[in-house]
Coordinates of C-alpha atoms in Angstrom, one line a residue:
M438 CA 82.0 164.4 -15.5
H439 CA 84.3 164.2 -18.5
C440 CA 86.7 161.3 -18.8
L441 CA 90.4 161.9 -19.3
P442 CA 91.9 160.5 -22.4
W443 CA 93.4 157.1 -22.1
N444 CA 96.6 156.1 -23.8
P445 CA 96.9 152.4 -24.1
S446 CA 100.5 152.7 -25.2
S447 CA 101.5 153.8 -21.7
E448 CA 103.0 150.8 -19.8
K449 CA 101.8 152.0 -16.4
Q450 CA 98.3 152.6 -17.8
R451 CA 98.2 149.2 -19.3
Y452 CA 99.3 147.8 -15.9
V453 CA 96.5 149.8 -14.3
M454 CA 93.9 148.4 -16.8
H455 CA 95.3 144.8 -16.2
A456 CA 95.1 145.3 -12.4
H457 CA 91.5 146.7 -12.8
R458 CA 90.5 143.5 -14.7
R459 CA 92.2 141.0 -12.4
A460 CA 92.8 142.2 -8.9
V461 CA 91.2 145.6 -8.5
I462 CA 87.5 145.7 -7.4
P463 CA 85.4 148.7 -8.0
S464 CA 84.1 149.9 -4.6
G465 CA 80.6 150.8 -6.0
Q466 CA 79.6 147.5 -7.6
P467 CA 79.0 145.1 -4.6
Q468 CA 75.8 146.9 -3.6
A469 CA 74.3 146.6 -7.1
Q470 CA 75.1 142.8 -7.2
L471 CA 73.5 142.4 -3.8
H472 CA 70.3 144.0 -5.0
R473 CA 70.3 141.8 -8.0
Y474 CA 70.7 138.6 -6.0
F475 CA 68.1 139.7 -3.5
W476 CA 65.5 140.2 -6.2
L477 CA 66.3 136.9 -7.8
A478 CA 65.9 135.0 -4.5
L479 CA 62.7 136.8 -3.8
A480 CA 61.4 135.9 -7.2
A481 CA 62.2 132.3 -6.7
I482 CA 60.4 132.2 -3.4
V483 CA 57.3 133.9 -4.8
V484 CA 57.2 131.5 -7.8
V485 CA 57.4 128.5 -5.5
M486 CA 54.6 129.9 -3.4
L487 CA 52.5 130.8 -6.4
F488 CA 52.7 127.3 -7.9
L489 CA 52.6 125.3 -4.7
P490 CA 48.8 125.0 -4.7
F491 CA 48.9 123.4 -8.1
F492 CA 51.3 120.6 -7.3
H493 CA 50.9 120.0 -3.6
V494 CA 48.0 117.8 -2.4
K495 CA 46.7 119.4 0.8
T496 CA 44.9 117.4 3.4
L497 CA 41.2 117.9 3.9
G498 CA 39.8 117.7 7.4
A499 CA 37.6 114.7 6.6
E500 CA 39.2 111.8 8.5
V501 CA 38.7 108.2 7.3
R502 CA 38.9 105.2 9.6
A503 CA 39.6 101.8 8.1
W504 CA 39.5 98.1 9.3
L505 CA 41.2 95.4 7.3
T506 CA 40.8 91.6 7.1
T507 CA 43.3 89.6 5.1
A508 CA 43.3 86.0 3.9
D509 CA 46.5 85.1 5.6
G510 CA 45.0 85.8 9.1
A511 CA 47.5 88.6 9.8
N512 CA 44.6 91.1 9.9
K513 CA 41.2 90.4 11.4
L514 CA 39.1 93.5 11.5
T515 CA 42.3 95.3 12.3
F516 CA 42.2 99.0 12.7
Q517 CA 44.5 100.7 10.1
P518 CA 46.3 104.1 10.1
L519 CA 44.0 107.0 9.5
L520 CA 43.3 108.2 5.9
Y521 CA 42.3 111.6 4.8
F522 CA 40.3 112.9 1.9
S523 CA 42.1 115.1 -0.6
S524 CA 41.6 116.4 -4.1
E525 CA 44.4 114.2 -5.6
R526 CA 43.1 112.3 -8.5
S527 CA 44.5 109.6 -10.7
S528 CA 42.2 108.7 -13.6
F529 CA 43.8 105.3 -14.3
L530 CA 42.7 103.8 -10.9
T531 CA 39.6 101.9 -10.3
T532 CA 37.3 104.5 -8.7
F533 CA 34.2 104.1 -6.6
D534 CA 32.0 107.2 -6.7
I535 CA 29.9 107.5 -3.5
D536 CA 26.7 109.4 -3.8
E537 CA 24.6 109.7 -0.6
Q538 CA 22.0 111.7 -2.6
Q539 CA 20.8 108.5 -4.2
R540 CA 19.3 106.4 -1.5
L541 CA 18.3 102.8 -2.2
Q542 CA 16.8 100.3 0.4
Q543 CA 16.8 101.0 4.1
I544 CA 18.7 98.4 6.1
D545 CA 17.2 96.3 8.9
G546 CA 20.5 94.6 9.7
F547 CA 22.9 91.7 9.4
G548 CA 23.3 88.6 11.5
A549 CA 23.0 84.8 11.7
A550 CA 20.6 82.1 13.1
M551 CA 20.3 81.0 16.7
T552 CA 19.4 77.4 15.9
D553 CA 18.7 74.9 18.6
T554 CA 22.3 73.6 18.0
S555 CA 23.8 77.1 18.4
A556 CA 21.9 77.9 21.5
W557 CA 22.6 74.5 23.1
L558 CA 26.3 74.8 22.5
I559 CA 26.5 78.4 23.8
G560 CA 24.1 77.8 26.7
T561 CA 25.3 74.4 28.0
K562 CA 28.9 73.8 26.8
L563 CA 30.4 77.1 27.8
D564 CA 30.9 78.3 31.4
Q565 CA 29.4 81.6 32.4
E566 CA 32.5 83.6 31.8
Q567 CA 33.1 82.1 28.3
R568 CA 29.4 82.4 27.4
D569 CA 29.3 86.1 28.4
R570 CA 32.5 86.8 26.5
L571 CA 31.1 85.1 23.4
M572 CA 27.8 86.9 23.6
R573 CA 29.5 90.3 23.9
A574 CA 31.7 89.4 20.9
L575 CA 28.6 88.6 18.9
F576 CA 26.1 91.4 19.9
T577 CA 27.8 94.4 21.4
P578 CA 28.1 97.2 18.8
L579 CA 31.3 98.7 20.3
N580 CA 33.5 95.7 21.2
G581 CA 31.7 93.0 19.2
L582 CA 30.0 92.4 15.9
G583 CA 26.8 94.3 16.8
M584 CA 24.6 91.7 15.1
S585 CA 21.2 93.2 14.5
V586 CA 19.1 90.5 12.9
V587 CA 18.8 86.9 14.2
R588 CA 16.8 84.1 12.7
I589 CA 15.0 81.6 14.9
P590 CA 13.6 78.2 13.8
I591 CA 10.0 77.6 14.9
G592 CA 10.5 74.1 16.3
A593 CA 13.2 71.7 15.0
S594 CA 15.4 72.3 12.0
D595 CA 18.2 70.1 10.7
F596 CA 20.5 71.7 13.3
T597 CA 19.1 70.6 16.6
A598 CA 20.7 68.9 19.6
S599 CA 17.2 67.9 20.8
G600 CA 16.0 65.6 18.0
L601 CA 12.6 66.3 16.3
Y602 CA 10.3 68.6 18.2
S603 CA 7.5 71.1 17.7
Y604 CA 5.5 73.3 20.1
D605 CA 2.4 71.0 19.9
D606 CA 3.6 67.4 19.9
V607 CA 1.0 64.7 20.6
A608 CA 1.0 60.9 20.4
P609 CA 0.9 59.3 17.0
V610 CA -2.6 59.3 15.3
Q611 CA -3.8 61.9 17.8
M612 CA -4.8 65.4 16.8
D613 CA -4.9 68.8 18.6
P614 CA -6.8 71.3 16.4
R615 CA -7.4 73.6 19.3
L616 CA -3.7 73.6 20.2
Q617 CA -4.4 72.6 23.8
K618 CA -0.9 71.0 24.1
F619 CA 0.9 74.1 22.8
S620 CA 4.0 75.0 24.8
I621 CA 7.4 76.6 24.1
V622 CA 8.9 75.1 27.2
H623 CA 11.6 73.5 25.1
D624 CA 13.0 77.0 24.3
T625 CA 13.0 78.3 27.9
S626 CA 16.1 76.5 29.1
Y627 CA 18.7 77.9 26.7
I628 CA 17.2 79.6 23.6
I629 CA 15.1 82.3 25.2
P630 CA 17.7 83.3 27.8
L631 CA 20.3 83.8 25.1
L632 CA 17.9 85.8 23.0
K633 CA 17.1 88.1 26.0
Q634 CA 20.8 88.5 26.8
A635 CA 21.4 89.5 23.1
M636 CA 18.7 92.2 23.5
Q637 CA 20.4 93.5 26.6
L638 CA 23.7 93.7 24.8
N639 CA 22.2 95.3 21.7
P640 CA 18.8 96.8 22.1
H641 CA 18.5 97.2 18.3
V642 CA 18.6 93.4 17.6
S643 CA 15.5 92.1 15.7
Y644 CA 14.3 88.5 15.4
M645 CA 12.7 86.7 12.5
A646 CA 11.2 83.1 12.8
T647 CA 10.6 80.3 10.4
P648 CA 9.2 76.7 10.7
W649 CA 10.9 73.8 9.0
S650 CA 7.8 71.7 9.6
P651 CA 4.5 72.2 11.4
P652 CA 3.6 69.5 14.0
A653 CA 3.4 66.1 12.5
W654 CA -0.3 65.7 13.0
M655 CA -0.9 68.6 10.6
K656 CA 0.8 66.9 7.7
T657 CA -0.2 64.3 5.2
N658 CA 2.7 62.0 6.1
A659 CA 2.1 62.3 9.8
S660 CA 5.8 63.1 10.3
M661 CA 7.9 66.2 10.8
L662 CA 10.3 64.8 8.2
G663 CA 9.9 66.3 4.8
T664 CA 9.4 62.8 3.4
S665 CA 8.6 59.8 5.4
S666 CA 8.0 56.2 4.2
S667 CA 8.4 57.6 0.7
Q668 CA 5.5 60.0 1.3
I669 CA 6.1 63.7 0.8
G670 CA 4.6 65.7 3.6
S671 CA 2.3 68.6 2.8
L672 CA -0.3 70.5 4.9
T673 CA -3.6 68.8 5.3
A674 CA -6.7 70.7 4.2
S675 CA -8.0 70.7 7.8
A676 CA -4.7 72.1 9.2
Y677 CA -4.6 75.5 7.6
K678 CA -6.6 77.2 10.4
P679 CA -4.7 75.4 13.2
L680 CA -1.4 76.3 11.6
A681 CA -2.4 80.0 11.5
A682 CA -3.3 79.7 15.2
Y683 CA 0.0 78.0 15.8
F684 CA 1.9 81.0 14.5
V685 CA -0.2 83.3 16.6
K686 CA 0.4 81.4 19.8
F687 CA 4.2 81.2 19.1
L688 CA 4.3 85.0 18.5
Q689 CA 2.3 85.7 21.7
A690 CA 4.4 83.3 23.8
Y691 CA 7.6 84.9 22.7
K692 CA 6.2 88.4 23.2
E693 CA 5.1 87.5 26.7
R694 CA 8.7 86.6 27.5
G695 CA 10.0 90.0 26.2
I696 CA 11.0 88.8 22.7
P697 CA 9.0 90.4 19.9
L698 CA 9.3 88.9 16.4
Y699 CA 9.5 91.4 13.6
A700 CA 9.2 89.0 10.7
I701 CA 8.0 85.4 9.9
T702 CA 7.9 83.2 6.9
P703 CA 5.2 80.5 6.5
Q704 CA 7.6 77.7 5.4
N705 CA 11.4 77.1 5.1
E706 CA 12.4 75.8 1.7
P707 CA 9.0 74.7 0.4
F708 CA 10.7 72.8 -2.6
N709 CA 12.9 70.8 -0.2
P710 CA 10.9 68.1 1.7
V711 CA 13.9 65.8 2.4
E712 CA 13.8 62.5 4.2
T713 CA 16.4 63.1 6.9
Y714 CA 15.3 66.3 8.6
P715 CA 12.1 68.4 9.1
G716 CA 10.5 69.9 6.0
M717 CA 7.3 70.3 4.1
S718 CA 6.2 70.7 0.5
F719 CA 4.2 73.9 0.2
S720 CA 3.3 75.1 -3.3
A721 CA 3.0 78.8 -4.1
L722 CA -0.7 78.4 -4.7
N723 CA -1.2 76.8 -1.2
E724 CA 1.1 79.4 0.5
A725 CA -0.9 82.2 -1.1
S726 CA -4.2 80.6 0.1
F727 CA -2.8 80.1 3.6
I728 CA -1.6 83.8 3.8
T729 CA -4.8 85.2 2.4
N730 CA -7.4 83.2 4.2
Y731 CA -5.8 82.2 7.4
L732 CA -2.5 83.6 8.5
G733 CA -3.1 87.3 7.5
P734 CA -6.5 87.5 9.1
A735 CA -5.4 85.6 12.2
L736 CA -2.5 88.0 12.9
K737 CA -4.8 91.0 12.4
N738 CA -7.4 89.6 14.8
A739 CA -4.6 89.0 17.4
T740 CA -3.3 92.6 16.8
L741 CA 0.1 91.2 15.8
A742 CA 1.9 92.8 12.9
P743 CA 5.1 90.9 12.0
K744 CA 6.3 91.2 8.4
I745 CA 5.1 88.2 6.4
L746 CA 7.9 87.1 4.0
I747 CA 7.1 84.6 1.3
Y748 CA 9.1 81.8 -0.4
D749 CA 12.3 81.4 1.7
Q750 CA 14.4 79.4 -0.7
N751 CA 17.0 79.9 -3.5
W752 CA 17.4 82.6 -6.1
D753 CA 16.8 80.1 -8.9
R754 CA 13.0 79.9 -8.6
P755 CA 11.5 83.4 -9.0
D756 CA 8.3 81.9 -10.3
Y757 CA 7.3 81.0 -6.7
P758 CA 7.2 84.6 -5.2
L759 CA 5.9 86.0 -8.4
E760 CA 2.9 83.7 -8.3
I761 CA 2.0 84.9 -4.8
L762 CA 2.8 88.6 -5.6
N763 CA 0.6 88.4 -8.7
D764 CA -2.4 87.5 -6.4
P765 CA -3.7 90.9 -5.3
T766 CA -5.5 89.5 -2.2
A767 CA -2.4 87.7 -0.9
Q768 CA -0.1 90.6 -1.8
R769 CA -1.7 93.0 0.7
Y770 CA -0.5 90.8 3.5
V771 CA 3.0 90.3 2.1
S772 CA 5.9 92.6 3.1
G773 CA 8.5 90.9 0.9
T774 CA 10.4 87.8 -0.2
A775 CA 12.9 85.7 1.7
W776 CA 15.8 84.1 -0.2
H777 CA 18.6 81.6 0.3
C778 CA 22.0 81.6 -1.4
Y779 CA 22.5 78.0 -2.5
A780 CA 21.4 78.3 -6.1
G781 CA 20.7 81.0 -8.7
D782 CA 22.1 84.6 -8.7
P783 CA 21.3 87.5 -6.4
S784 CA 20.5 89.7 -9.4
M785 CA 17.1 87.9 -9.4
M786 CA 16.1 90.0 -6.4
T787 CA 16.6 93.1 -8.5
K788 CA 14.2 91.8 -11.1
I789 CA 11.6 91.1 -8.5
H790 CA 12.1 94.5 -7.0
Q791 CA 11.6 96.1 -10.4
A792 CA 8.4 94.3 -10.8
Y793 CA 7.2 95.0 -7.3
P794 CA 9.2 97.9 -5.9
S795 CA 7.0 98.1 -2.7
K796 CA 7.9 94.6 -1.7
D797 CA 11.2 94.2 0.1
M798 CA 14.0 91.6 -0.3
Y799 CA 15.5 89.6 2.6
V800 CA 18.2 87.0 2.4
T801 CA 17.6 84.7 5.4
E802 CA 20.0 81.8 5.1
C803 CA 23.5 81.0 3.7
S804 CA 26.0 78.5 4.9
T805 CA 29.3 79.6 3.5
G806 CA 33.0 79.8 4.4
Q807 CA 35.6 77.1 4.2
G808 CA 33.7 73.8 3.6
G809 CA 30.3 75.6 3.3
I810 CA 27.8 74.5 0.7
A811 CA 27.2 78.0 -0.8
P812 CA 29.0 79.0 -4.1
L813 CA 29.9 82.3 -2.5
S814 CA 32.2 83.4 0.3
A815 CA 30.5 85.2 3.2
I816 CA 31.7 88.6 2.1
E817 CA 30.6 88.1 -1.5
F818 CA 27.2 86.9 -0.1
F819 CA 26.8 90.1 2.0
L820 CA 28.0 92.5 -0.8
R821 CA 26.0 91.0 -3.6
S822 CA 22.8 90.6 -1.5
T823 CA 22.8 94.3 -0.5
Q824 CA 23.7 95.4 -4.0
H825 CA 20.5 93.7 -5.1
W826 CA 18.1 95.3 -2.6
A827 CA 18.3 93.0 0.4
K828 CA 17.2 94.8 3.6
A829 CA 18.5 92.1 5.9
V830 CA 21.2 89.5 5.2
V831 CA 21.5 86.5 7.5
L832 CA 24.0 83.7 7.7
W833 CA 23.1 80.2 8.9
N834 CA 24.3 78.9 12.3
I835 CA 25.8 81.3 14.9
A836 CA 27.7 78.4 16.5
L837 CA 28.6 74.8 15.6
D838 CA 31.0 72.4 17.3
I839 CA 34.3 71.5 15.7
S840 CA 32.8 68.7 13.7
G841 CA 30.0 70.9 12.3
G842 CA 27.2 69.7 14.5
P843 CA 25.2 68.6 16.4
K844 CA 22.6 68.0 13.6
I845 CA 20.2 65.5 12.3
G846 CA 20.0 64.2 8.8
E847 CA 22.4 64.6 5.9
G848 CA 21.9 68.2 4.9
C849 CA 24.5 71.0 4.9
G850 CA 27.7 68.9 4.9
G851 CA 30.6 71.1 5.8
C852 CA 28.5 73.9 7.2
T853 CA 30.4 76.6 9.1
G854 CA 29.2 78.8 11.9
L855 CA 30.5 82.1 13.1
V856 CA 32.2 80.3 15.9
A857 CA 33.4 76.7 16.5
I858 CA 33.0 75.4 20.0
D859 CA 35.0 72.5 21.4
Q860 CA 32.6 70.5 23.5
A861 CA 35.4 68.8 25.3
T862 CA 37.3 71.9 26.5
G863 CA 34.6 74.5 26.4
Q864 CA 36.8 76.8 24.3
F865 CA 35.7 78.5 21.1
T866 CA 37.4 80.0 18.1
Y867 CA 36.1 82.5 15.5
T868 CA 35.8 81.5 11.9
D869 CA 36.3 83.6 8.8
N870 CA 32.5 84.1 8.6
Y871 CA 32.7 86.0 12.0
Y872 CA 35.1 88.6 10.6
H873 CA 33.3 88.8 7.2
L874 CA 30.0 89.5 8.9
G875 CA 31.7 92.1 11.2
H876 CA 32.7 94.2 8.2
L877 CA 29.1 95.1 7.8
S878 CA 27.2 94.4 11.1
K879 CA 29.7 96.3 13.2
F880 CA 29.5 99.5 11.2
V881 CA 26.1 99.6 9.4
V882 CA 23.4 100.1 11.9
P883 CA 19.6 99.4 11.6
G884 CA 18.0 102.3 9.8
A885 CA 21.0 103.0 7.5
Y886 CA 20.4 103.3 3.8
H887 CA 22.2 101.6 1.0
I888 CA 23.5 104.5 -1.1
A889 CA 24.7 104.6 -4.7
S890 CA 28.3 103.5 -5.5
T891 CA 29.3 103.7 -9.1
I892 CA 32.4 101.9 -10.1
T893 CA 34.7 102.9 -13.0
R894 CA 37.0 100.0 -13.4
A895 CA 40.7 100.2 -14.5
S896 CA 41.4 98.0 -17.5
F897 CA 45.2 98.4 -17.5
P898 CA 47.3 96.4 -16.7
Y899 CA 44.4 94.1 -15.9
D900 CA 40.6 94.3 -15.4
S901 CA 40.0 95.1 -11.8
P902 CA 37.5 92.7 -10.1
L903 CA 36.9 94.7 -7.0
E904 CA 33.5 94.6 -5.4
D905 CA 31.9 97.2 -3.0
V906 CA 28.8 98.4 -1.3
A907 CA 28.1 101.8 0.4
F908 CA 25.8 102.9 3.2
Q909 CA 24.8 106.0 5.1
N910 CA 24.0 105.6 8.8
P911 CA 21.2 107.6 10.5
D912 CA 23.9 109.9 12.0
G913 CA 25.1 110.8 8.5
S914 CA 28.3 108.7 8.6
K915 CA 29.3 106.9 5.5
V916 CA 30.4 103.2 5.4
V917 CA 32.0 101.6 2.3
I918 CA 33.1 97.9 2.2
V919 CA 35.5 96.8 -0.6
Y920 CA 36.5 93.2 -1.3
N921 CA 39.4 92.1 -3.6
P922 CA 38.6 88.6 -5.0
S923 CA 41.7 88.5 -7.2
S924 CA 45.1 86.9 -6.6
W925 CA 47.0 90.2 -6.6
S926 CA 46.9 93.4 -4.7
D927 CA 44.7 96.1 -6.2
T928 CA 44.9 99.9 -5.8
F929 CA 41.7 101.9 -6.0
K930 CA 40.1 105.2 -5.1
I931 CA 37.1 106.1 -3.1
R932 CA 35.7 109.4 -4.4
W933 CA 33.1 111.3 -2.5
N934 CA 31.1 114.4 -3.7
T935 CA 32.7 114.3 -7.1
H936 CA 36.3 115.4 -6.6
H937 CA 37.3 114.5 -3.0
S938 CA 39.0 111.2 -2.7
F939 CA 41.6 108.9 -1.1
V940 CA 43.6 106.0 -2.5
Y941 CA 44.0 102.6 -0.9
T942 CA 45.8 99.3 -1.8
L943 CA 43.9 96.2 -0.8
P944 CA 45.8 92.8 -0.7
S945 CA 44.6 89.7 -2.5
K946 CA 41.4 88.3 -0.9
G947 CA 41.4 91.3 1.5
I948 CA 38.3 93.0 2.9
V949 CA 38.3 96.6 4.1
T950 CA 35.7 98.8 5.7
F951 CA 36.0 102.6 5.5
K952 CA 33.9 104.9 7.7
W953 CA 33.9 108.7 7.8
A954 CA 31.8 111.5 9.2
G955 CA 28.8 112.9 7.3
K956 CA 30.2 116.2 6.0
L957 CA 33.3 117.7 4.6
P958 CA 34.7 120.6 6.7
S959 CA 34.3 124.2 5.6
P960 CA 36.2 125.9 4.1
L961 CA 37.5 123.1 1.8
I962 CA 41.3 122.8 1.7
T963 CA 42.1 121.6 -1.7
T964 CA 44.3 122.2 -4.7
M965 CA 43.3 124.7 -7.4
W966 CA 42.9 122.1 -10.0
G967 CA 40.4 120.3 -7.9
R968 CA 38.1 123.3 -7.5
K969 CA 35.5 124.2 -10.0
D970 CA 34.1 127.5 -8.7
H971 CA 34.7 130.7 -10.6
T972 CA 36.5 132.3 -7.6
S973 CA 39.3 129.9 -8.0
W974 CA 39.9 130.7 -11.6
F975 CA 39.8 134.5 -10.9
R976 CA 42.4 133.9 -8.2
L977 CA 44.5 131.9 -10.8
I978 CA 44.3 134.8 -13.2
R979 CA 45.3 137.3 -10.5
W980 CA 48.3 135.2 -9.5
F981 CA 49.4 134.9 -13.1
L982 CA 49.2 138.6 -13.7
S983 CA 51.2 139.2 -10.5
L984 CA 53.9 136.8 -11.7
L985 CA 54.1 138.7 -15.0
A986 CA 54.4 142.0 -13.2
L987 CA 57.2 140.6 -11.0
A988 CA 59.1 139.3 -14.0
A989 CA 58.8 142.6 -15.7
S990 CA 60.1 144.5 -12.7
L991 CA 63.2 142.2 -12.5
F992 CA 64.1 142.7 -16.1
S993 CA 63.7 146.5 -15.8
I994 CA 66.2 147.0 -12.8
P995 CA 68.7 149.6 -14.0
Q996 CA 72.3 148.5 -14.2
H997 CA 74.3 151.6 -13.1
R998 CA 77.7 151.4 -14.7
D999 CA 80.3 154.3 -14.7
R1000 CA 81.5 154.5 -18.3
C1001 CA 84.7 156.0 -17.0
P1002 CA 86.5 153.3 -15.1
L1003 CA 89.3 155.8 -14.3
N1004 CA 86.8 157.7 -12.1
H1005 CA 86.6 154.8 -9.7
R1006 CA 88.7 154.3 -6.7
F1007 CA 90.8 151.1 -6.6
T1008 CA 92.5 149.1 -3.9
F1009 CA 95.9 147.7 -4.8
R1010 CA 97.9 145.8 -2.2
G1011 CA 96.0 147.4 0.6
E1012 CA 96.4 151.0 -0.7
S1013 CA 93.4 153.0 -2.2
F1014 CA 94.0 155.3 -5.1
S1015 CA 92.1 157.0 -7.9
A1016 CA 92.7 155.6 -11.4
Q1017 CA 93.0 159.0 -13.0
A1018 CA 94.8 160.8 -10.2
R1019 CA 97.5 158.4 -9.4
S1020 CA 99.8 155.9 -11.1
P1021 CA 100.2 152.6 -9.4
P1022 CA 103.2 152.4 -7.1
A1023 CA 106.4 151.3 -8.6
L1024 CA 107.2 147.6 -8.5

């Protein structure tokens, strides 16, 4: 169509052009603008959808449960809101990489000692209802700590409410080499009943036993005290065979009452023959001879097979277990080494393990907590012991009274049990040690494996001091315990299977236990950046090309304009007319 000539000198035509620019709307343009806005809105939606996977952290199906204990007492093994694994990663955080493919030692369990003092308090100072409630809190896995390893003194220790006693006590200057006076009747009133109740509450509980002193008549000082009348007590030459028989009879007597012993040590703290409570000096050479020539053969002849653990004292004297392990004859009877926490460093266990990898590590005593004599808190004791190959980690007394007794002698001033019992009222309270122990014993079951946990520490704005240890239970579930020893909160990351992680902030002096199921769900829900398979990158390229094609199509939309504005129809003051056919109405 040809356009008519336009004469801008015409006043009416100038008016028509002015009206066209200001108040007159071409009836054909709204549809083109609508199309343009539609495509722009669609493009915006598509762009957001395309880039959403790169910036939005999607939740994986792996659910993480957490339990928290804080120093202020506001949280005591308190269940926390659920956490979820995702592929979100922040490289500046302290990160614990959990790798269940790298298994370390298998775990026997965690617990404390049922000393004569502990059993007497629980068995005689609590009524039946309180006693049952406490035993459930200690041993049931679901609603209690689920303690799985308990240490038992063979005869009196320093924590006894019954004074000095053994299982073969005779009058002074008398001897009983055939053990005709042997009896465990002392244990039948309150110790054995509690041990049996614990087995009913937790069938997986195991017992280990240790003598502080053999019967007085077996020793050079004729006393159960470590030192008496300035004479250090040691085992007489004629008592090696009777002492081996003493162990056999003890194991048999307990077994007859339904309590099998899974481990024993020949002597508690052989370097510590003190004057005020039972003890005995027992050199490494003499202990090796006793195991090789007497204890090992006697157990074999009686068809008893408890683990024999050597040493049973602090981390500062590795020469003692090494001397025994270097004896090939003694070594064949030895399952491992028992340690205490009062001196030295737990890393010594790793050195012994490296020298003798087939011999296991056990930590059998530590009195810690507020007022305890150990240089570590209970949670530090548990974490560092398992980090250095301990299969079982055991605190000292299960229960003490509110004054830290009853006990004999002057050892272990300020010792702390898992519970404090008020003898006057028959009430009990849980100590910090109870909750610290629960962070492991409640969630890590016998048969679990200590698994690798590699820490990458954040150094800005401070060096992170966080400690952790990780386990895999027989059902495949993972357990990670983290402790924050600093005076400030610390945020960290638990990363599993390379690039799936979650972030958590732990308060000062706080302890948290995480537990999650064994496998990630399939398919993985993650962000593109977190995936490293080739399919993801092919999808990225495809999305990018689609975006380019969309952009190209937007810019190529034709803009249909009529070059002859006079060919349009206009509306002016409610009246429609053609720009070229009519003049505007007279004003």
